[in-house]
Each structure stands twice: as structure tokens, then as C-alpha cells.
Amino acid sequence: MQNTQEANQMTEGQKSQTARTASRGLEPRCVPAAFHQLPSGDHPVPVKSRRQRNGRARSRSDSNSSNESLSTSSSYSDSDSEDELSPKEKQQVTVNGFSDFCVRNIKYSQIGRREIEIAEQEMPALMSLRKRAAGDKPLNGARIVGCTHVTAQAAVLVETLIELGAQVRWCACNIFSTQNEVAAALAEAGIPIFAWKGEGEEEFWWCIEKCVANSSWEPNLILDDGGDATHFMLRHHPQLFKKIIGIVEESVTGVHRLYQLSKTGKLVVPAMNVNDSVTKQKFDNLYSCRESILDGLKRTTDIMFGGKQILICGYGEVGKGCSAALKGMGSVVYVTEIDPICALQACMDGFRVVTVDEVVSTVDVFITCTGNRNVLTRPLMDKMKNGAVVANMGHSNTEIEVAALKTSDLVWENIRSQVDHIIWPDGKRIVLLAEGRLLNYSCSSVPSFVLSVTSCTQALALIEMFNAPNGRYKHDVYLLPKKMDEYVASLHLPQFNAHLTELSDEQAKYLGLNKSGPFKPAYYRY
């Protein structure tokens, strides 16, 4: 009788697990019992152990592969749950006969179009820019290689650039962040796009190659997010690279790589640093991360934030946003910093500044957002407690030493989409999210309104680079003019019914300003 009750309890537990995961559109990956529920719900049957089940765990011998299959189920539909056939091996054509693309499945284009339309409602400034400049076609003749996250918000930017006269070829800067439905919608619209969620390493570079090199295509602008398209063209197509009019880069990692090229004399074209524009730093990096960090952690781990000890590595704008959000949820937040100014800011904001070594054995969640490499190394992860969650909010996947976890002594167990358990020989496990890649784009949604600010900045930077007279920009890295930053901000104020105060002539003269701006000097810190 007791055994029967225990079996029934186990069955109910399995039902609960199924209900929780089904609400996310996910297949339950781990069943904690030694029984598996049949569809009828009446007769539990034995199943193989966790290591014997296909797809549940990676053996120690094959844990070295950098592209082991994370499930790539979408937050929106099941379009990612396709067969094992690579999109490269599929022959797909749109209803209009267009075939210059490679996406997961073109049949999901209508779903993607609806997602783009939803994003348009939350990106009014970009839509306004599209209407204002559509008649002038300021990008007429521009041929843009785009390497960004392929999301609904990015699609609004892509179609805006086309409305402004540009031709584009697009690929993804992150192998896990592509929304397959959106990629399909862009392809159906006749846009050459090469991107799908879960690309392998070789496929990632193949997609960039398809955008850069084409018999009927010679790009003259690059819109990059991370610097991969820029460096790929420089290395593999140097003659094409020399013909580029300008590069627009929006990430910390990509900007760092541009400055390295500039210092070594290898940057033979001008570049615009959008990442350090005010509208990118203060809105995308801060406010976007403040919201998306909670979404990403909840979707992947179901974690309760209240009372959890969380370590934020880096207190730049991304770190500030993450820290504020988690503090507001009741977490105990620690911060690591190398910069005494940022460290002092963290202290004044009420956070304790520590080194990783001081708290590594007690912290529940580790979040990197430094833009650096090997912030969390294998020796540090060896010291983490059982169940610790490790995630990255920086653009690059170099912050967590993931390669050091792909050794024969550790077992990788895939739990759900973008969630892996890394199991030590003694049974300890840590939870690694998105294989150390960007958490919010890989595992959650990102606020469309904030991305409207960044997208407007990128569009204006491309227009400026394309239309600038010869000689204005040398072979160096430039910041977006302050006037453009202010213009981007002004486009978003009507959404809040905000009304700016206008300076009188006397006030403008007193401050030494033009009444129409710019209102702050270039060195001003917002």
C-alpha cells in the first residue's frame, strides 16, 4: 500500500513538472524519479538512468565539443524544434521565388511578421525616422553588411534602412539570440538573411561569408555588433575591406577591437563608436539590462530572487542596471570592480564591493558584465557551491572560462533550452546559462522601446558615415556627434507626452548655448 502511494506521489510530481515546462513551450528534460509517466497516467514504467537517456547528458568523453546541442526552443513558438538537418542543406524558396537566404524554416514567416509588427508599436521613434527620411532616401546607394542580433527589434531597423534607400545583407552576431520566425519573415520580404538559432561555429562564419562575398554585391558600409563581420572582412577579403566607407559598431567588445586595430595601424577605414554614445550607454546598457536580467534568470531557472546572494562582476552601465533590478527584488548583491570610481559608485549605491575569491563559496548567482575575458575561471568555479548559477550579461562569451569546463572529468547535462548542469566528480553541479553567451538576448526578451533608442542611433550613424564629405573622417574611431544624441532622445519624448522647456534668448546667451542645442559639451558626464 505504501509503495502504491509513493508511486502515485511520484506520478503527481511528474505531472507538475510537465505542467510547469509546458507553460513555457518546453519539453520536460529531467524526471527526478525512476519512473516515466505514460500518456494514460495509469501505469508508470521504468526508464533508463539519466546518463543512458539520449540527449539528457553528455558523457565525459564527448564533453569537449564546443557545439554540443543545447536545445533551441523558442520563447514564442516551436519553430526551433526542427529536425537535425542544417538549414544549409535545405532548399527553401519564398512565395515570390526568392531564395537568397538561409533560415531555419521559411514557413514561420507569418508568425515573425506579427512579432515585427508588435515591435514597431514600441519603437515609434524609429518609425518616425523612417517616415521623415523616406522621401530623401539618405542611404540611396548604400550597401550594408549587418551582423547583429536577429530579433524583431533588429528587423524594424533592417526594414527602416531599406526604406531609407539601402541594400542590405544580414547575419547574426550571436548563435543563440536569433528569433527564427523573424529571420523567416525578413527572408519572405525578399531580404538576404543568413541566420538561425543554434548555429555551429562553422555555420556562424559561413553566414558572415554569405553576407560579405557575393558575385553581385560589393558592400560599402558595415553595421557590426561585436566586430566579427569587420574582422572577418579584414582577414579574408582585405581588398573589399579597403572599399568600405565606414563601420558602425555598437558593442563594448567590438569597439575595443576597433581601437586595437587603430593603434596598430590596421584600421584603414573610418569607424563610428556607437556604444559610447549617450543614448546607447544610458538607455540600452542601463535600462534594458535592468529589466531583461530578471526575465532571463526567471525563464531559465525559476529562481526566487529574495534573499539570494548575487555577485555582479563589473559596475559599468550594465552592472548598474543588473544590480538595481536584483536589489529591488530583495537579493543581497555584491559587486566586483577594478575601477575605483565605479567601485565608489557601487558603495554609495549601497553595495558591498568585494573580490570574487572572498565570496565565491557562498554566492548563489554569478553574473559577469565586464567586457573582459576569464573573469570566472575554472579554479573559481571549482570553489562554487552546489547549485550555483553562472551567467554572462556582457556581449562576448569570453568572460566565463567555458572551454575549461569541457574536460573529461566533468559531465554536461542539458536541462532545458540554454540551461546546462555541469557536474563534478563528487556530484556537485553548477547551472550554466547560454553556454556563457549573452543571457538576455539568448534566454529572454529585450524591451523594444529601449532598442528603438539604440536603433535610431545606429541608423543616424550610418547616414552620417555614408553622406559625410571626403576628408571629414580619417582612418580612426569616432564618437557620434552630441547633436545626434540629443535628436535621438527628442524623437522618443512624445511617447511620454513630455514637453521640453525652451531657453529664452537671454538664458541661451548667459549659458553660451544655441537655443536648439547641443546643450552639453562633449566631455559632460550624464
Coordinates of C-alpha atoms in Angstrom, one line a residue:
M1 CA 0.0 0.0 0.0
Q2 CA 2.8 2.4 0.9
N3 CA 4.7 1.6 -2.3
T4 CA 1.5 2.4 -4.3
Q5 CA 1.1 5.8 -2.5
E6 CA 4.8 6.6 -3.2
A7 CA 4.3 5.7 -6.9
N8 CA 1.2 7.9 -7.1
Q9 CA 3.1 10.8 -5.4
M10 CA 5.9 10.5 -7.9
T11 CA 3.4 10.5 -10.7
E12 CA 1.9 13.7 -9.5
G13 CA 5.4 15.3 -9.2
Q14 CA 6.0 14.4 -12.8
K15 CA 2.6 15.9 -13.8
S16 CA 3.6 19.1 -12.0
Q17 CA 7.0 19.2 -13.8
T18 CA 5.2 18.7 -17.1
A19 CA 2.7 21.5 -16.4
R20 CA 5.5 23.9 -15.5
T21 CA 7.6 23.3 -18.5
A22 CA 4.6 23.0 -20.9
S23 CA 3.6 26.6 -19.9
R24 CA 6.9 27.7 -21.5
G25 CA 6.6 25.6 -24.6
L26 CA 9.4 23.4 -23.3
E27 CA 9.7 19.7 -23.1
P28 CA 10.5 18.4 -19.6
R29 CA 14.1 17.2 -19.7
C30 CA 14.8 15.7 -16.4
V31 CA 12.4 13.4 -14.5
P32 CA 13.6 13.0 -10.9
A33 CA 12.1 9.6 -10.4
A34 CA 12.9 6.2 -11.7
F35 CA 9.6 6.0 -13.5
H36 CA 8.2 7.8 -16.6
Q37 CA 4.5 8.7 -16.9
L38 CA 2.7 7.0 -19.8
P39 CA 0.1 9.1 -21.6
S40 CA -2.8 7.3 -19.8
G41 CA -1.4 8.3 -16.4
D42 CA -2.2 4.8 -15.0
H43 CA 1.0 2.7 -15.4
P44 CA 4.4 4.0 -14.5
V45 CA 7.2 2.1 -16.3
P46 CA 11.0 2.1 -15.5
V47 CA 13.2 4.2 -17.7
K48 CA 16.9 4.3 -18.2
S49 CA 19.2 6.2 -15.9
R50 CA 20.0 9.8 -16.7
R51 CA 23.3 9.1 -18.4
Q52 CA 21.7 6.4 -20.6
R53 CA 18.9 8.6 -21.9
N54 CA 19.7 10.0 -25.3
G55 CA 20.1 13.8 -25.3
R56 CA 19.9 14.2 -21.5
A57 CA 23.5 14.2 -20.6
R58 CA 26.8 14.4 -22.3
S59 CA 29.4 11.8 -21.4
R60 CA 32.8 12.9 -20.1
S61 CA 34.4 11.7 -23.3
D62 CA 32.3 13.9 -25.5
S63 CA 32.0 17.0 -23.3
N64 CA 34.9 18.6 -25.2
S65 CA 32.8 19.6 -28.2
S66 CA 32.1 23.4 -28.2
N67 CA 28.9 23.0 -30.1
E68 CA 27.2 20.2 -28.2
S69 CA 23.5 20.6 -28.7
L70 CA 21.7 23.0 -26.5
S71 CA 18.1 22.7 -27.2
T72 CA 17.0 25.8 -29.0
S73 CA 13.2 26.0 -28.4
S74 CA 11.8 29.5 -28.9
S75 CA 10.0 31.6 -26.4
Y76 CA 7.3 32.3 -29.0
S77 CA 6.7 29.0 -30.9
D78 CA 8.1 25.6 -31.6
S79 CA 9.7 26.7 -34.8
D80 CA 13.2 26.0 -33.4
S81 CA 12.3 22.4 -32.7
E82 CA 13.0 21.1 -36.1
D83 CA 14.8 18.0 -37.4
E84 CA 18.6 17.7 -37.2
L85 CA 19.0 18.8 -40.8
S86 CA 21.1 22.0 -41.0
P87 CA 19.4 24.9 -42.8
K88 CA 22.4 25.0 -45.1
E89 CA 21.3 21.7 -46.5
K90 CA 17.7 22.8 -47.2
Q91 CA 16.4 24.2 -50.4
Q92 CA 13.9 26.9 -49.4
V93 CA 12.1 29.5 -51.6
T94 CA 9.6 32.2 -50.7
V95 CA 6.2 32.5 -52.2
N96 CA 7.7 35.0 -54.7
G97 CA 10.5 32.7 -55.7
F98 CA 13.2 34.5 -53.7
S99 CA 16.0 32.1 -52.5
D100 CA 19.0 34.2 -51.5
F101 CA 18.7 33.4 -47.8
C102 CA 19.2 30.7 -45.2
V103 CA 16.9 30.4 -42.2
R104 CA 15.6 27.6 -40.0
N105 CA 12.2 27.3 -41.7
I106 CA 10.6 29.8 -44.1
K107 CA 7.1 28.6 -43.2
Y108 CA 7.1 30.5 -40.0
S109 CA 7.3 33.9 -41.7
Q110 CA 3.8 35.0 -40.9
I111 CA 4.5 34.5 -37.2
G112 CA 7.6 36.5 -37.5
R113 CA 5.8 39.3 -39.3
R114 CA 3.4 39.6 -36.4
E115 CA 6.3 39.9 -34.0
I116 CA 7.8 42.6 -36.1
E117 CA 4.5 44.5 -36.1
I118 CA 4.4 44.3 -32.3
A119 CA 7.9 45.6 -32.0
E120 CA 7.0 48.5 -34.4
Q121 CA 4.4 49.7 -31.9
E122 CA 7.1 50.0 -29.2
M123 CA 9.6 51.7 -31.5
P124 CA 7.8 54.9 -32.5
A125 CA 10.9 57.0 -32.9
L126 CA 12.4 54.6 -35.4
M127 CA 9.2 54.5 -37.3
S128 CA 9.1 58.3 -37.2
L129 CA 12.6 58.5 -38.6
R130 CA 11.5 56.1 -41.3
K131 CA 8.7 58.4 -42.4
R132 CA 10.7 61.6 -42.1
A133 CA 13.6 60.4 -44.2
A134 CA 11.9 58.1 -46.6
G135 CA 11.4 60.8 -49.2
D136 CA 15.0 61.9 -49.2
K137 CA 16.4 58.4 -49.3
P138 CA 19.6 59.4 -47.5
L139 CA 21.0 55.8 -47.8
N140 CA 20.4 55.5 -51.5
G141 CA 23.4 53.7 -52.9
A142 CA 24.4 52.3 -49.5
R143 CA 25.2 48.6 -49.4
I144 CA 25.2 47.5 -45.8
V145 CA 26.6 44.2 -44.3
G146 CA 24.7 43.8 -41.0
C147 CA 25.9 41.5 -38.3
T148 CA 23.7 42.0 -35.2
H149 CA 21.2 40.1 -33.1
V150 CA 18.4 38.9 -35.4
T151 CA 15.3 39.9 -33.3
A152 CA 12.0 41.5 -34.0
Q153 CA 13.5 44.9 -32.9
A154 CA 16.5 44.4 -35.3
A155 CA 14.1 43.6 -38.1
V156 CA 12.4 47.0 -37.6
L157 CA 15.9 48.6 -38.0
V158 CA 16.7 46.5 -41.1
E159 CA 13.5 47.4 -42.9
T160 CA 14.0 51.1 -41.9
L161 CA 17.4 51.1 -43.6
I162 CA 15.8 49.6 -46.7
E163 CA 13.1 52.3 -46.6
L164 CA 15.9 54.9 -46.5
G165 CA 17.3 53.5 -49.7
A166 CA 19.9 51.0 -48.6
Q167 CA 20.5 47.5 -49.8
V168 CA 21.4 45.0 -47.1
R169 CA 22.7 41.5 -46.4
W170 CA 22.2 40.4 -42.8
C171 CA 23.5 37.7 -40.4
A172 CA 23.6 37.1 -36.7
C173 CA 26.3 38.1 -34.2
N174 CA 25.2 35.5 -31.6
I175 CA 24.5 31.9 -32.3
F176 CA 21.7 31.7 -29.7
S177 CA 19.9 35.0 -30.0
T178 CA 18.2 34.7 -33.4
Q179 CA 14.4 34.5 -33.4
N180 CA 13.8 32.0 -36.2
E181 CA 10.3 33.4 -37.0
V182 CA 11.7 36.9 -37.5
A183 CA 14.5 35.6 -39.8
A184 CA 11.9 33.8 -41.9
A185 CA 9.8 37.0 -42.1
L186 CA 12.7 39.0 -43.4
A187 CA 13.5 36.3 -45.9
E188 CA 9.9 36.3 -47.1
A189 CA 10.1 40.0 -47.6
G190 CA 13.0 39.5 -50.0
I191 CA 15.8 40.4 -47.7
P192 CA 19.0 38.3 -47.9
I193 CA 19.4 37.0 -44.4
F194 CA 21.6 34.1 -43.2
A195 CA 20.8 33.3 -39.5
W196 CA 19.1 30.7 -37.3
K197 CA 19.2 29.9 -33.7
G198 CA 21.8 27.3 -32.6
E199 CA 24.3 27.9 -35.4
G200 CA 27.5 25.9 -35.1
E201 CA 30.9 27.6 -35.2
E202 CA 31.5 26.8 -38.9
E203 CA 27.9 27.8 -39.8
F204 CA 28.4 31.1 -38.0
W205 CA 31.3 32.1 -40.2
W206 CA 29.6 30.7 -43.3
C207 CA 26.7 33.0 -42.7
I208 CA 29.1 36.0 -42.5
E209 CA 30.8 34.9 -45.7
K210 CA 27.5 34.8 -47.5
C211 CA 26.8 38.4 -46.5
V212 CA 30.2 39.7 -47.3
A213 CA 31.1 38.0 -50.5
N214 CA 28.6 37.8 -53.4
S215 CA 29.1 38.0 -57.1
S216 CA 26.6 40.8 -57.5
W217 CA 27.4 42.5 -54.2
E218 CA 30.1 44.9 -53.1
P219 CA 29.4 46.3 -49.6
N220 CA 30.4 49.9 -48.6
L221 CA 29.1 50.0 -45.0
I222 CA 29.3 47.6 -42.1
L223 CA 26.9 47.6 -39.1
D224 CA 28.5 45.4 -36.6
D225 CA 27.8 44.1 -33.1
G226 CA 30.9 42.6 -31.6
G227 CA 33.3 43.1 -34.5
D228 CA 33.0 39.7 -36.2
A229 CA 32.0 41.0 -39.6
T230 CA 34.6 43.7 -39.5
H231 CA 37.5 41.3 -38.6
F232 CA 36.2 38.6 -41.0
M233 CA 36.3 41.0 -43.9
L234 CA 39.6 42.4 -42.9
R235 CA 41.2 39.0 -42.7
H236 CA 39.5 37.1 -45.6
H237 CA 38.6 40.0 -48.0
P238 CA 41.1 42.8 -47.5
Q239 CA 40.5 44.3 -50.9
L240 CA 36.8 44.6 -50.2
F241 CA 37.5 46.0 -46.7
K242 CA 39.5 48.9 -48.2
K243 CA 36.5 50.0 -50.2
I244 CA 34.3 50.3 -47.1
I245 CA 33.1 53.9 -46.5
G246 CA 32.6 53.4 -42.8
I247 CA 31.9 51.0 -39.9
V248 CA 29.3 51.5 -37.2
E249 CA 29.9 49.4 -34.0
E250 CA 27.6 49.2 -31.1
S251 CA 29.2 46.8 -28.5
V252 CA 31.9 47.2 -25.9
T253 CA 33.8 44.2 -27.4
G254 CA 33.6 45.4 -30.9
V255 CA 34.7 49.0 -30.0
H256 CA 37.6 47.6 -28.1
R257 CA 38.7 45.6 -31.1
L258 CA 38.4 48.7 -33.3
Y259 CA 40.6 50.7 -31.1
Q260 CA 43.2 47.8 -31.2
L261 CA 43.1 48.0 -35.0
S262 CA 43.5 51.7 -34.9
K263 CA 46.5 51.6 -32.6
T264 CA 48.3 49.0 -34.8
G265 CA 47.6 50.9 -38.0
K266 CA 45.3 48.2 -39.4
L267 CA 42.1 50.2 -39.4
V268 CA 42.1 51.5 -43.0
V269 CA 38.5 52.9 -42.9
P270 CA 36.7 55.3 -40.5
A271 CA 34.6 53.8 -37.8
M272 CA 31.8 55.2 -35.5
N273 CA 31.7 54.1 -31.9
V274 CA 28.0 53.9 -31.1
N275 CA 28.5 52.0 -27.9
D276 CA 29.8 55.1 -26.1
S277 CA 27.2 57.4 -27.3
V278 CA 25.0 58.7 -24.5
T279 CA 21.8 57.2 -26.0
K280 CA 23.4 53.7 -26.1
Q281 CA 25.2 53.8 -22.7
K282 CA 22.4 55.4 -20.6
F283 CA 19.4 53.7 -22.1
D284 CA 20.3 50.3 -23.8
N285 CA 23.1 49.3 -21.4
L286 CA 21.4 50.5 -18.2
Y287 CA 17.6 50.4 -18.6
S288 CA 17.4 47.4 -21.0
C289 CA 19.6 45.3 -18.7
R290 CA 17.7 46.4 -15.6
E291 CA 14.6 44.7 -17.0
S292 CA 16.0 41.8 -19.1
I293 CA 18.3 40.3 -16.3
L294 CA 15.2 39.4 -14.3
D295 CA 13.4 38.0 -17.3
G296 CA 16.4 35.9 -18.4
L297 CA 17.0 34.4 -14.9
K298 CA 13.4 33.6 -14.3
R299 CA 12.8 31.9 -17.7
T300 CA 15.8 29.7 -17.3
T301 CA 16.0 28.8 -13.6
D302 CA 12.6 29.7 -12.0
I303 CA 14.8 31.2 -9.2
M304 CA 13.4 33.1 -6.2
F305 CA 15.4 36.4 -6.0
G306 CA 14.5 37.3 -2.4
G307 CA 17.4 36.6 -0.1
K308 CA 19.7 35.2 -2.7
Q309 CA 23.3 36.2 -2.7
I310 CA 24.3 37.5 -6.1
L311 CA 27.7 38.7 -7.4
I312 CA 27.8 41.3 -10.2
C313 CA 31.2 41.3 -11.8
G314 CA 31.6 44.9 -13.2
Y315 CA 29.7 48.1 -12.2
G316 CA 29.5 49.9 -15.6
E317 CA 26.1 50.8 -17.0
V318 CA 25.2 47.1 -17.5
G319 CA 26.3 46.2 -14.0
K320 CA 24.4 49.1 -12.5
G321 CA 21.2 48.0 -14.2
C322 CA 21.5 44.4 -13.1
S323 CA 22.4 45.4 -9.5
A324 CA 19.5 47.8 -9.2
A325 CA 17.0 45.2 -10.5
L326 CA 18.2 42.4 -8.2
K327 CA 18.4 44.7 -5.2
G328 CA 14.8 45.7 -5.8
M329 CA 13.8 42.1 -5.7
G330 CA 15.3 41.6 -2.3
S331 CA 18.6 40.0 -3.3
V332 CA 21.8 40.5 -1.4
V333 CA 24.1 42.0 -4.1
Y334 CA 27.9 42.1 -4.1
V335 CA 30.0 43.9 -6.7
T336 CA 33.5 43.4 -8.1
E337 CA 35.3 46.2 -9.8
I338 CA 38.8 47.2 -11.0
D339 CA 38.0 50.9 -11.3
P340 CA 38.0 52.9 -8.0
I341 CA 35.4 55.4 -9.4
C342 CA 32.9 52.7 -10.3
A343 CA 33.7 50.9 -7.0
L344 CA 32.9 54.1 -5.1
Q345 CA 29.7 54.5 -7.0
A346 CA 28.7 50.9 -6.0
C347 CA 29.5 51.7 -2.4
M348 CA 27.4 54.8 -2.5
D349 CA 24.6 52.9 -4.1
G350 CA 24.6 50.5 -1.1
F351 CA 26.5 47.5 -2.5
R352 CA 29.5 45.8 -0.9
V353 CA 32.5 45.8 -3.1
V354 CA 34.5 42.5 -2.9
T355 CA 36.8 40.3 -4.8
V356 CA 35.4 37.1 -6.3
D357 CA 37.6 35.0 -4.0
E358 CA 36.0 36.5 -0.9
V359 CA 32.5 35.2 -1.7
V360 CA 32.9 32.5 -4.3
S361 CA 32.0 29.7 -2.0
T362 CA 28.8 31.3 -0.7
V363 CA 27.2 33.2 -3.6
D364 CA 24.1 31.8 -5.3
V365 CA 24.2 33.6 -8.6
F366 CA 27.3 34.9 -10.6
I367 CA 26.7 37.5 -13.3
T368 CA 29.6 38.8 -15.4
C369 CA 29.3 42.1 -17.2
T370 CA 32.9 43.5 -17.6
G371 CA 33.7 43.1 -21.3
N372 CA 36.8 41.3 -20.2
R373 CA 38.0 37.7 -20.5
N374 CA 38.4 34.9 -17.9
V375 CA 36.6 36.8 -15.2
L376 CA 35.2 33.4 -13.9
T377 CA 37.9 30.8 -14.3
R378 CA 37.8 27.0 -13.7
P379 CA 39.6 27.3 -10.3
L380 CA 36.9 29.7 -9.2
M381 CA 34.1 27.5 -10.5
D382 CA 35.7 24.6 -8.7
K383 CA 35.1 26.5 -5.4
M384 CA 31.4 27.4 -6.1
K385 CA 28.8 25.7 -4.1
N386 CA 26.4 23.1 -5.4
G387 CA 23.6 24.7 -7.4
A388 CA 25.3 28.0 -8.1
V389 CA 24.0 29.8 -11.2
V390 CA 26.6 31.2 -13.7
A391 CA 25.5 33.7 -16.4
N392 CA 27.0 36.4 -18.6
M393 CA 25.5 39.8 -19.4
G394 CA 28.5 41.1 -21.4
H395 CA 28.4 40.9 -25.2
S396 CA 31.3 38.4 -25.6
N397 CA 31.4 34.8 -24.5
T398 CA 34.9 35.2 -23.1
E399 CA 34.0 36.3 -19.6
I400 CA 33.3 32.8 -18.3
E401 CA 36.1 30.2 -19.0
V402 CA 33.6 27.7 -20.6
A403 CA 36.4 25.9 -22.5
A404 CA 37.9 24.8 -19.2
L405 CA 34.7 23.1 -18.3
K406 CA 34.8 20.8 -21.4
T407 CA 37.2 18.3 -19.9
S408 CA 36.9 14.6 -19.3
D409 CA 36.3 14.9 -15.6
L410 CA 33.1 16.9 -15.9
V411 CA 29.7 15.9 -17.3
W412 CA 27.4 18.3 -19.1
E413 CA 23.7 17.7 -18.7
N414 CA 21.3 19.7 -20.8
I415 CA 18.2 20.5 -18.7
R416 CA 16.2 22.8 -21.0
S417 CA 16.8 25.4 -23.7
Q418 CA 20.0 27.3 -22.8
V419 CA 20.4 25.6 -19.4
D420 CA 23.2 23.2 -18.7
H421 CA 24.2 21.4 -15.5
I422 CA 28.0 21.0 -15.2
I423 CA 28.6 18.0 -12.9
W424 CA 31.8 17.5 -10.9
P425 CA 33.0 14.0 -10.0
D426 CA 31.8 14.4 -6.4
G427 CA 28.3 15.2 -7.6
K428 CA 28.4 19.0 -7.2
R429 CA 26.8 20.8 -10.1
I430 CA 26.6 24.4 -11.3
V431 CA 24.0 25.8 -13.6
L432 CA 25.5 27.4 -16.7
L433 CA 23.2 29.6 -18.8
A434 CA 23.5 30.0 -22.6
E435 CA 27.0 28.4 -22.5
G436 CA 28.4 31.7 -21.2
R437 CA 26.9 33.8 -24.0
L438 CA 24.8 36.9 -23.6
L439 CA 22.0 36.0 -21.3
N440 CA 19.3 38.5 -22.1
Y441 CA 19.4 38.0 -25.9
S442 CA 19.8 34.3 -25.7
C443 CA 17.3 33.5 -23.0
S444 CA 14.7 36.3 -22.7
S445 CA 13.1 39.2 -24.4
V446 CA 14.6 42.7 -24.6
P447 CA 12.5 45.9 -24.2
S448 CA 11.6 47.2 -27.7
F449 CA 11.4 50.8 -26.6
V450 CA 14.9 50.9 -25.3
L451 CA 16.2 49.2 -28.5
S452 CA 14.4 51.9 -30.5
V453 CA 16.8 54.4 -29.0
T454 CA 19.9 52.3 -30.0
S455 CA 18.5 51.5 -33.4
C456 CA 17.9 55.2 -34.2
T457 CA 21.4 55.9 -33.1
Q458 CA 22.7 53.2 -35.4
A459 CA 20.6 54.5 -38.4
L460 CA 21.8 58.1 -37.9
A461 CA 25.4 56.9 -37.6
L462 CA 25.1 55.1 -40.9
I463 CA 23.5 58.1 -42.6
E464 CA 26.3 60.3 -41.3
M465 CA 29.1 58.0 -42.4
F466 CA 27.6 57.5 -45.8
N467 CA 26.9 61.2 -46.6
A468 CA 29.9 62.8 -44.9
P469 CA 32.1 64.7 -47.3
N470 CA 35.5 63.3 -48.2
G471 CA 38.0 64.0 -45.5
R472 CA 35.7 64.6 -42.6
Y473 CA 36.5 61.2 -41.1
K474 CA 40.0 59.8 -41.2
H475 CA 41.1 56.2 -40.6
D476 CA 40.2 56.3 -36.9
V477 CA 37.3 55.6 -34.4
Y478 CA 34.9 58.5 -33.8
L479 CA 32.0 59.2 -31.4
L480 CA 28.6 60.2 -32.6
P481 CA 28.1 64.0 -32.6
K482 CA 26.3 65.2 -29.5
K483 CA 23.7 66.9 -31.6
M484 CA 22.7 63.5 -33.0
D485 CA 22.4 62.0 -29.5
E486 CA 20.0 64.8 -28.5
Y487 CA 18.0 64.3 -31.7
V488 CA 17.5 60.6 -30.9
A489 CA 16.4 61.4 -27.4
S490 CA 13.9 64.1 -28.7
L491 CA 12.3 61.6 -31.0
H492 CA 11.3 59.4 -28.0
L493 CA 9.9 62.1 -25.8
P494 CA 6.4 62.3 -27.5
Q495 CA 5.8 58.7 -26.3
F496 CA 5.7 60.0 -22.7
N497 CA 3.8 63.2 -23.6
A498 CA 6.9 65.1 -22.4
H499 CA 7.4 68.7 -23.2
L500 CA 10.8 70.4 -23.3
T501 CA 11.4 73.8 -21.8
E502 CA 12.8 76.3 -24.3
L503 CA 15.6 78.7 -23.4
S504 CA 14.9 82.4 -23.7
D505 CA 17.4 84.4 -25.8
E506 CA 18.8 85.9 -22.6
Q507 CA 19.2 82.5 -21.0
A508 CA 20.9 81.0 -24.0
K509 CA 23.3 83.9 -24.2
Y510 CA 24.1 83.6 -20.5
L511 CA 24.9 79.9 -20.9
G512 CA 26.7 80.4 -24.2
L513 CA 24.4 77.9 -26.0
N514 CA 22.5 77.7 -29.2
K515 CA 18.8 77.5 -28.4
S516 CA 18.5 74.4 -30.4
G517 CA 21.5 72.6 -28.8
P518 CA 23.7 70.9 -28.3
F519 CA 23.1 71.6 -24.6
K520 CA 26.1 69.9 -23.1
P521 CA 29.8 69.9 -24.0
A522 CA 31.3 66.7 -25.4
Y523 CA 33.1 66.0 -22.0
Y524 CA 29.9 66.2 -20.0
R525 CA 29.1 63.0 -17.9
Y526 CA 25.3 62.4 -17.8

